Structures are given as C-alpha cells and as structure tokens.
Tab-separated table of C-alpha atoms and ligand atoms in Angstrom:
chain	number	residue	atom	x	y	z
A	1318	MET	CA	-0.035	0.043	0.050
A	1319	ALA	CA	1.860	3.427	-0.895
A	1320	SER	CA	1.870	6.066	1.224
A	1321	THR	CA	3.911	8.694	-0.715
A	1322	ASN	CA	0.507	10.180	-1.137
A	1323	GLN	CA	0.438	11.060	2.715
A	1324	SER	CA	0.628	13.757	5.064
A	1325	PRO	CA	3.847	14.158	6.900
A	1326	PHE	CA	2.165	13.161	10.143
A	1327	TYR	CA	0.572	9.751	8.588
A	1328	LYS	CA	4.590	9.208	7.379
A	1329	LYS	CA	5.896	10.235	10.540
A	1330	ALA	CA	3.909	7.331	12.552
A	1331	GLU	CA	4.771	4.564	9.376
A	1332	GLU	CA	8.431	5.264	10.349
A	1333	LYS	CA	8.223	5.313	14.106
A	1334	PHE	CA	6.101	1.815	13.460
A	1335	LEU	CA	8.462	0.305	11.440
A	1336	ASN	CA	10.964	0.677	13.863
A	1337	ALA	CA	8.744	-0.014	17.253
A	1338	LYS	CA	10.649	-2.280	19.430
A	1339	ASP	CA	7.506	-4.656	20.410
A	1340	ASP	CA	3.788	-5.259	19.739
A	1341	GLU	CA	2.674	-2.667	22.079
A	1342	GLU	CA	4.286	0.043	20.694
A	1343	ARG	CA	3.356	-1.098	17.366
A	1344	LEU	CA	-0.273	-0.988	18.177
A	1345	PHE	CA	0.453	2.791	19.472
A	1346	TYR	CA	1.686	4.115	16.309
A	1347	LEU	CA	-0.619	1.679	14.296
A	1348	ASP	CA	-3.379	3.962	15.777
A	1349	GLU	CA	-1.787	7.153	15.131
A	1350	MET	CA	-1.724	6.265	11.178
A	1351	ILE	CA	-5.535	5.145	11.075
A	1352	ARG	CA	-6.286	8.643	12.668
A	1353	GLU	CA	-3.638	10.324	10.267
A	1354	CYS	CA	-4.812	8.427	7.217
A	1355	PRO	CA	-7.617	10.868	5.207
A	1356	LYS	CA	-11.062	9.639	5.576
A	1357	HIS	CA	-12.099	10.425	1.673
A	1358	LYS	CA	-12.845	7.367	-1.246
A	1359	SER	CA	-9.253	6.695	-2.574
A	1360	SER	CA	-8.098	5.856	0.739
A	1361	GLU	CA	-10.725	3.402	1.464
A	1362	ALA	CA	-8.540	0.465	0.830
A	1363	MET	CA	-5.776	1.602	2.932
A	1364	LEU	CA	-7.736	2.328	5.950
A	1365	ALA	CA	-9.482	-0.872	5.729
A	1366	ASN	CA	-6.051	-2.666	4.996
A	1367	LEU	CA	-4.623	-0.895	8.475
A	1368	LYS	CA	-7.955	-1.644	10.577
A	1369	THR	CA	-7.492	-5.258	9.729
A	1370	ARG	CA	-4.180	-4.795	10.798
A	1371	ARG	CA	-4.586	-3.657	13.665
A	1372	ILE	CA	-7.776	-6.214	14.786
A	1373	LYS	CA	-4.912	-9.413	13.876
A	1374	LEU	CA	-2.267	-7.073	15.929
A	1375	VAL	CA	-4.536	-7.007	19.094
A	1376	GLU	CA	-5.633	-10.828	18.352
A	1377	LYS	CA	-1.262	-11.732	18.694
A	1378	ILE	CA	-0.845	-9.597	21.693
A	1379	GLU	CA	-4.126	-11.063	23.186
A	1380	ARG	CA	-2.416	-14.361	22.437
A	1381	ILE	CA	1.131	-14.138	23.788
A	1382	LYS	CA	-0.974	-12.469	27.264
A	1383	LYS	CA	-2.780	-15.464	27.177
A	1384	SER	CA	0.052	-18.418	26.998
A	1385	LYS	CA	2.307	-16.305	29.743
A	1386	LYS	CA	-0.570	-16.835	31.894
A	1387	SER	CA	-1.447	-20.125	31.332
A	1388	SER	CA	2.132	-22.031	30.780
A	1389	GLY	CA	5.531	-19.658	32.421
A	1390	LYS	CA	7.185	-17.665	30.148
A	1391	PRO	CA	7.103	-18.777	26.484
A	1392	GLY	CA	10.783	-19.037	26.751
A	1393	ILE	CA	10.773	-22.051	28.744
A	1394	LYS	CA	10.410	-25.243	27.476
A	1395	LYS	CA	9.272	-27.549	30.585
A	1396	ALA	CA	11.241	-30.545	30.760
A	1397	ASP	CA	9.226	-34.053	31.548
A	1398	MET	CA	11.131	-33.133	35.456
A	1399	GLN	CA	11.403	-29.752	36.581
A	1400	ALA	CA	11.455	-27.952	39.870
A	1401	VAL	CA	11.159	-24.282	40.838
A	1402	LEU	CA	12.924	-22.445	43.416
A	1403	ILE	CA	10.690	-19.756	45.389
A	1404	GLY	CA	11.688	-17.628	48.307
A	1405	PHE	CA	12.056	-14.317	49.235
A	1406	THR	CA	15.271	-12.152	48.767
A	1407	ASN	CA	18.668	-13.389	49.810
A	1408	SER	CA	17.792	-16.632	51.203
A	1409	GLY	CA	19.987	-17.921	48.231
A	1410	LYS	CA	18.334	-19.412	45.616
A	1411	SER	CA	20.582	-18.843	42.941
A	1412	ALA	CA	23.545	-20.055	45.360
A	1413	ILE	CA	21.259	-22.753	45.389
A	1414	LEU	CA	20.868	-23.580	41.795
A	1415	THR	CA	24.703	-23.262	40.919
A	1416	LYS	CA	24.867	-25.990	43.741
A	1417	LEU	CA	22.808	-27.696	42.414
A	1418	THR	CA	23.160	-27.295	38.343
A	1419	ASN	CA	25.652	-25.888	35.441
A	1420	ALA	CA	24.220	-22.485	35.593
A	1421	HIS	CA	25.995	-19.575	36.651
A	1422	PRO	CA	23.336	-16.877	37.615
A	1423	LEU	CA	24.115	-14.039	39.138
A	1424	ILE	CA	24.524	-14.123	43.181
A	1425	SER	CA	24.560	-11.347	45.513
A	1426	PRO	CA	24.079	-9.503	48.879
A	1427	TYR	CA	21.804	-7.158	47.414
A	1428	PRO	CA	18.512	-7.376	47.472
A	1429	PHE	CA	16.212	-8.787	44.327
A	1430	THR	CA	19.590	-9.779	42.200
A	1431	THR	CA	17.568	-12.089	40.272
A	1432	GLN	CA	15.172	-10.122	37.263
A	1433	THR	CA	14.462	-12.916	35.097
A	1434	GLU	CA	14.474	-16.924	34.741
A	1435	GLU	CA	17.345	-18.770	35.403
A	1436	ILE	CA	17.223	-22.398	34.144
A	1437	GLY	CA	19.598	-25.101	34.816
A	1438	THR	CA	20.227	-28.586	34.552
A	1439	MET	CA	20.864	-30.760	37.334
A	1440	SER	CA	22.278	-33.996	36.406
A	1441	TYR	CA	22.512	-37.046	39.015
A	1442	GLN	CA	23.172	-40.168	38.554
A	1443	GLY	CA	22.446	-40.262	34.991
A	1444	ILE	CA	18.950	-38.507	35.618
A	1445	GLN	CA	18.339	-34.883	34.311
A	1446	VAL	CA	16.213	-32.329	35.908
A	1447	GLN	CA	15.520	-28.783	35.049
A	1448	ILE	CA	15.878	-26.542	37.768
A	1449	ILE	CA	14.480	-22.658	37.582
A	1450	ASP	CA	15.270	-19.984	39.494
A	1451	GLN	CA	12.958	-16.499	38.915
A	1452	PRO	CA	12.663	-13.747	41.061
A	1453	SER	CA	12.087	-13.148	44.537
A	1454	LEU	CA	9.058	-12.869	46.427
A	1455	LYS	CA	7.842	-9.300	46.137
A	1456	ASN	CA	9.468	-8.704	42.913
A	1457	GLU	CA	7.696	-6.890	40.369
A	1458	ASN	CA	8.710	-10.198	37.945
A	1459	PHE	CA	8.038	-12.903	40.497
A	1460	ASP	CA	5.731	-15.638	38.124
A	1461	ILE	CA	3.033	-17.378	39.944
A	1462	GLY	CA	2.685	-19.352	36.767
A	1463	LEU	CA	5.896	-21.085	36.795
A	1464	ILE	CA	4.966	-22.531	40.366
A	1465	ASN	CA	1.471	-23.310	39.235
A	1466	ASN	CA	2.811	-25.664	36.604
A	1467	THR	CA	5.534	-27.088	37.665
A	1468	ASP	CA	6.343	-30.661	39.181
A	1469	LEU	CA	8.198	-29.910	42.407
A	1470	VAL	CA	8.811	-26.376	44.042
A	1471	LEU	CA	12.237	-25.888	46.137
A	1472	ILE	CA	10.708	-23.694	49.334
A	1473	VAL	CA	14.151	-22.015	50.039
A	1474	VAL	CA	14.155	-20.068	53.691
A	1475	THR	CA	16.562	-18.999	56.092
A	1476	LYS	CA	13.883	-18.558	59.611
A	1477	ILE	CA	11.161	-20.989	59.639
A	1478	SER	CA	8.406	-18.231	60.182
A	1479	GLU	CA	9.223	-17.534	56.512
A	1480	ILE	CA	7.716	-20.931	55.419
A	1481	GLN	CA	4.141	-20.398	56.308
A	1482	GLU	CA	4.338	-17.173	54.667
A	1483	ILE	CA	5.806	-18.706	51.440
A	1484	GLN	CA	3.017	-21.302	51.320
A	1485	LYS	CA	0.220	-18.381	50.852
A	1486	TYR	CA	1.828	-18.715	47.461
A	1487	LEU	CA	1.249	-22.469	46.568
A	1488	GLN	CA	-2.228	-22.775	46.978
A	1489	ARG	CA	-2.639	-23.262	43.311
A	1490	THR	CA	0.132	-25.813	43.046
A	1491	LYS	CA	-0.399	-29.474	42.656
A	1492	ALA	CA	3.667	-29.997	42.663
A	1493	LYS	CA	5.219	-31.629	45.668
A	1494	GLN	CA	7.412	-29.610	47.968
A	1495	ILE	CA	10.440	-29.653	49.561
A	1496	ILE	CA	11.706	-27.114	52.658
A	1497	ILE	CA	15.384	-25.981	51.555
A	1498	PHE	CA	16.506	-24.249	54.903
A	1499	ASN	CA	19.614	-22.620	53.944
A	1500	LYS	CA	22.772	-20.893	55.708
A	1501	THR	CA	23.023	-23.395	58.324
A	1502	ASP	CA	26.694	-22.126	58.278
A	1503	LEU	CA	25.095	-19.002	60.254
A	1504	LEU	CA	23.893	-21.315	62.948
A	1505	THR	CA	25.621	-23.018	65.907
A	1506	SER	CA	25.038	-26.326	66.624
A	1507	ASP	CA	22.322	-25.983	69.152
A	1508	GLU	CA	20.448	-23.492	66.927
A	1509	LYS	CA	20.717	-26.283	64.196
A	1510	ARG	CA	19.402	-28.732	66.372
A	1511	LYS	CA	16.568	-26.894	67.493
A	1512	ILE	CA	15.454	-25.819	64.097
A	1513	GLN	CA	16.077	-29.474	63.172
A	1514	ALA	CA	13.280	-30.921	66.001
A	1515	SER	CA	11.025	-28.443	64.688
A	1516	LEU	CA	10.719	-29.060	61.157
A	1517	GLN	CA	10.777	-32.791	62.078
A	1518	SER	CA	7.806	-32.252	64.308
A	1519	LYS	CA	6.110	-30.111	62.318
A	1520	LYS	CA	6.273	-33.489	59.472
A	1521	TYR	CA	7.850	-30.489	56.222
A	1522	ASN	CA	9.827	-32.814	53.905
A	1523	PHE	CA	12.908	-30.777	54.524
A	1524	VAL	CA	16.754	-30.676	54.112
A	1525	MET	CA	18.965	-28.044	56.084
A	1526	VAL	CA	21.989	-27.212	54.097
A	1527	SER	CA	24.369	-24.591	53.228
A	1528	THR	CA	26.024	-23.514	50.015
A	1529	MET	CA	29.085	-22.485	51.408
A	1530	ASP	CA	30.816	-24.374	54.081
A	1531	ASN	CA	31.499	-27.393	52.756
A	1532	ASN	CA	28.035	-27.634	50.786
A	1533	GLU	CA	26.384	-29.314	53.735
A	1534	GLY	CA	22.899	-30.904	53.159
A	1535	ILE	CA	23.708	-30.416	49.330
A	1536	ASN	CA	24.103	-34.524	48.215
A	1537	GLU	CA	21.013	-34.908	50.443
A	1538	LEU	CA	19.149	-32.449	48.519
A	1539	LYS	CA	19.724	-34.325	44.966
A	1540	GLU	CA	18.777	-37.020	46.492
A	1541	LYS	CA	15.700	-35.846	47.891
A	1542	ILE	CA	14.614	-33.986	44.254
A	1543	ILE	CA	15.540	-37.261	42.116
A	1544	SER	CA	13.352	-39.221	44.802
A	1545	SER	CA	10.353	-36.858	44.847
A	1546	PHE	CA	9.786	-37.547	40.651
A	1547	ASN	CA	7.604	-41.258	41.040
A	1548	PHE	CA	10.001	-43.232	38.804
A	1549	LEU	CA	12.104	-46.844	39.690
A	1550	ARG	CA	16.123	-46.624	38.728
A	1551	ILE	CA	17.080	-50.012	38.211
A	1552	TYR	CA	20.720	-50.901	37.805
A	1553	LEU	CA	21.105	-53.927	35.857
A	1554	LYS	CA	24.034	-56.336	36.349
A	1555	GLU	CA	26.014	-59.008	34.197
A	1556	PRO	CA	26.426	-62.063	35.589
A	1557	GLY	CA	29.969	-62.320	37.845
A	1558	LYS	CA	30.134	-58.249	37.673
A	1559	ASN	CA	28.991	-55.346	39.406
A	1560	PRO	CA	26.011	-53.270	38.466
A	1561	SER	CA	25.887	-50.449	36.188
A	1562	ASN	CA	26.371	-46.859	37.910
A	1563	THR	CA	23.717	-45.300	35.590
A	1564	PRO	CA	20.390	-46.759	36.119
A	1565	MET	CA	17.539	-47.291	33.613
A	1566	ILE	CA	14.718	-45.222	34.080
A	1567	LEU	CA	10.581	-46.764	34.553
A	1568	LYS	CA	7.546	-46.126	35.448
A	1569	PRO	CA	6.406	-46.594	38.855
A	1570	GLU	CA	4.681	-50.624	39.198
A	1571	ALA	CA	6.916	-51.771	36.350
A	1572	THR	CA	8.045	-55.085	36.269
A	1573	ILE	CA	11.089	-57.108	35.266
A	1574	ALA	CA	9.097	-57.690	31.678
A	1575	ASP	CA	9.034	-53.990	31.771
A	1576	VAL	CA	13.283	-54.003	31.870
A	1577	ALA	CA	13.682	-56.207	29.620
A	1578	GLN	CA	11.606	-54.795	26.857
A	1579	LYS	CA	12.895	-51.885	27.162
A	1580	ILE	CA	16.564	-53.408	26.896
A	1581	SER	CA	15.534	-54.828	23.383
A	1582	LYS	CA	12.228	-57.173	22.690
A	1583	GLN	CA	14.793	-60.194	21.872
A	1584	LEU	CA	16.370	-60.280	25.250
A	1585	LEU	CA	12.718	-61.033	26.772
A	1586	ALA	CA	12.414	-64.068	24.724
A	1587	SER	CA	15.458	-65.671	25.616
A	1588	ILE	CA	15.706	-65.060	29.657
A	1589	SER	CA	16.279	-67.848	31.316
A	1590	GLU	CA	16.556	-66.704	35.077
A	1591	VAL	CA	16.107	-63.310	36.810
A	1592	HIS	CA	17.724	-62.454	40.083
A	1593	ILE	CA	17.476	-59.229	41.865
A	1594	TRP	CA	19.059	-57.703	44.400
A	1595	GLY	CA	17.495	-54.497	46.691
A	1596	PRO	CA	14.439	-53.695	48.005
A	1597	SER	CA	12.175	-55.133	46.714
A	1598	SER	CA	13.751	-58.597	47.045
A	1599	LYS	CA	12.840	-60.766	49.994
A	1600	PHE	CA	16.688	-61.301	49.946
A	1601	PRO	CA	19.782	-61.099	48.332
A	1602	ASN	CA	20.211	-63.037	44.689
A	1603	GLN	CA	16.592	-63.809	44.945
A	1604	ARG	CA	15.220	-65.660	41.840
A	1605	VAL	CA	12.045	-63.709	40.158
A	1606	GLY	CA	9.453	-64.228	37.632
A	1607	LEU	CA	9.032	-61.503	34.431
A	1608	LEU	CA	5.994	-60.345	36.198
A	1609	HIS	CA	7.509	-59.603	39.743
A	1610	LYS	CA	7.042	-55.434	40.628
A	1611	LEU	CA	10.472	-53.736	41.214
A	1612	LYS	CA	10.761	-50.988	43.259
A	1613	ASP	CA	12.953	-47.806	43.393
A	1614	LYS	CA	16.794	-48.611	43.157
A	1615	ASP	CA	16.679	-52.750	42.479
A	1616	ILE	CA	19.565	-54.611	40.755
A	1617	VAL	CA	18.606	-57.131	38.283
A	1618	GLU	CA	20.731	-59.857	36.591
A	1619	PHE	CA	19.480	-61.482	33.840
A	1620	LYS	CA	20.605	-64.718	32.475
A	1621	THR	CA	19.906	-65.868	28.811
A	1622	ARG	CA	19.529	-69.015	26.737
B	2255	LIG	N1	26.603	-17.488	54.783
B	2255	LIG	C1	25.901	-18.324	53.805
B	2255	LIG	N2	25.399	-17.318	52.675
B	2255	LIG	C2	24.727	-17.409	51.343
B	2255	LIG	C3	24.811	-18.928	51.625
B	2255	LIG	N3	23.698	-19.391	50.527
B	2255	LIG	C4	23.824	-17.873	49.856
B	2255	LIG	N4	24.228	-16.927	50.999
B	2255	LIG	C5	24.949	-15.865	50.565
B	2255	LIG	O1	23.316	-14.690	50.495
B	2255	LIG	C6	23.279	-13.861	49.305
B	2255	LIG	C7	22.142	-13.980	48.635
B	2255	LIG	O2	22.269	-15.288	48.090
B	2255	LIG	P1	21.159	-15.157	46.531
B	2255	LIG	O3	21.594	-16.350	45.833
B	2255	LIG	O4	21.516	-14.501	45.598
B	2255	LIG	O5	19.853	-14.862	46.839
B	2255	LIG	P2	18.519	-15.184	45.688
B	2255	LIG	O6	17.588	-15.638	46.604
B	2255	LIG	O7	18.885	-15.675	45.282
B	2255	LIG	O8	17.869	-13.678	46.230
B	2255	LIG	P3	17.691	-12.306	44.954
B	2255	LIG	O9	18.763	-11.006	44.888
B	2255	LIG	O10	16.261	-12.043	45.445
B	2255	LIG	O11	17.931	-13.248	43.376
B	2255	LIG	C8	24.446	-13.880	49.014
B	2255	LIG	O12	25.732	-13.287	49.340
B	2255	LIG	C9	25.067	-15.248	49.150
B	2255	LIG	O13	26.533	-15.150	48.635
B	2255	LIG	C10	24.832	-19.909	52.534
B	2255	LIG	O14	24.452	-21.112	52.846
B	2255	LIG	N5	25.276	-19.724	53.506
B	2256	LIG	MG1	18.880	-14.726	43.075
C-alpha cells in the first residue's frame, strides 16, 4: 500500500511503527496511522487494510498474554522433570541453583539480584532435572505461573516463620514441595538442632543446607529432588560383574518384563533366569519371575539361553 501521497504526520507515524521495539508500541503507532489516514474515497482501501492489521495485532498481543498466564514464560520449555525455586530475596536461591546445576546466575548480598528466570540442568546418577530460579517473592517479575505449572517446588528459607508466608503462594499448585533451610553455616550447633527438631515436629519434607561450608546437605537435597519424582531407578548387572553406575528409568509399578522389553525385544524372548537385589527382594540374589514388581534402586541380573 503506497503511502507516498500521505501527510507528513502519517509518514512519521509509519516510520515509528516500522522501528517499534515491540507489539505494544506497534499498536500505538498503528492507531496514529489510522488517525492520520485521510478519510476520503481514494484511501478507503488503505484505511480498511490498516484496520485489519490492527485487529490481527491485537489478537497476537492477547494470544501472547494468555500463553504467558497459562504456561509460564513462552521462553521456557518445560522438561519432563522440572523443579522451581521460590523464596524471599537473599535466601540464597541463586546460590543453590549453582550448587545443583550447570547454571551461573548472579549471586549477591544485595536484594533482588535475580530479575529474570535462570534455567539449569541437574544431572544426578544419570537423570536430568530442569531447575528454574526466578525473581524473589515481592519482586515485580516473580511469576506465579511457573509455580502453578511445575512438578516440584523448592521452598528456600532462612527462618522457620518464612515457611507459612510462602505457603500462601502455593495454594494453586499441585506440585510436591521440599523445604530447603539454607545458610546453616551461620547457626550454632545448638540452633541447628532446635530448627531441625521444629521442622521434624511439623512433619515437613525438608533438608538443611549450606552453599558455603563444605556444601552441607546439598547431596541430600539432590537425592530428595530425584526421589520426589515418581519413577524407578533400576541398575542392571551382568553375571559375575558389578551393577552399572547409571540406572534405567522406569515408570512406577514396572515389572521385570518391562525392564527386559526396554532393553530389547529379543532379550525378553531369551531370558532363562532373573535374579534381583535391593528393596523389592526378600533376600539378595532372589530368583524372580517376569511379572515381579520392582522398586526404586533394585538391581536386576538377566541370564539368557
Ligand atoms: N552464609 C551463607 N551465605 C549464603 C548462603 N547461600 C547464599 N548466601 C549468600 O546470600 C546472599 C544472597 O544469595 P542469592 O543466591 O543471591 O539470593 P537469592 O535468593 O537468589 O536472592 P535475589 O537477590 O532476590 O535473587 C549472597 O551474598 C550469598 O553469597 C549460605 O549457605 N551461607
Ligand atoms: Mg537470585
């Protein structure tokens, strides 16, 4: 649509429209173009075109707003297993993210250091969990959508009283929860014991950690994160050898047949004997059938014909 015959005001608006930095700004200048577009017969088609563009643009803006609300930020693709950190400023969420994952967020003693999502991947015993750090509670960029749509919420506190305050934000999420009591290095052993007893008496699923002092509790935290996802880690073993270091991941209630099938179809057909060790066995090296139900951390040995 030629705009050569248009007024200088229209041209100015069009130029700004073309250089706009986002859709909101585009909409602003598009409205100005509509206002400046002559309202006579010869420019009827052009005005109609501008109005159609406006409708499309408004639709697009609405669509993006909606998708932000329903599934967190559009930039984050949710992994199969995801956890999101939540807590007040300076509780040490970003410091914890660096201990758990490969991410390098900014960490500082100043409040509200984190201004946007930071995504890391925790690799633990061959399993990957996506962990998201985000701006603290009371920061304007804190996104409750992330909390409402995740599998696991990691509640970071440095005082017991913070737990109840944070739980107000968790009313709409179905995610499991782990309370992380951070900065234990700042406590005397007496204070530590009292806090531990108090958290225990409230039956919280918690872990006490420090991101300083030789990483107290960090491995326990990783273990808790992994075991809050409901799946089985099964270690395979060849006769006469040690079990593998990396587990196979199976759905809860999986049987020996499921394990064999996951390895290969041929294996299932050629099994002569199966032995197991671990939580689902009555005793080590128990011989079991194909329909035996496994538990997390079982070790399985197949003998084939
Ligand atoms: N003593 C001690 N200090 C810690 C520990 N973990 C984090 N800190 C310090 O606490 C301060 C805040 O840590 P951050 O990880 O930036 O806190 P945050 O929760 O991400 O807070 P935001 O600024 O809102 O993003 C920093 O100075 C950290 O070095 C800890 O275990 N012990
Ligand atoms: Mg931070």
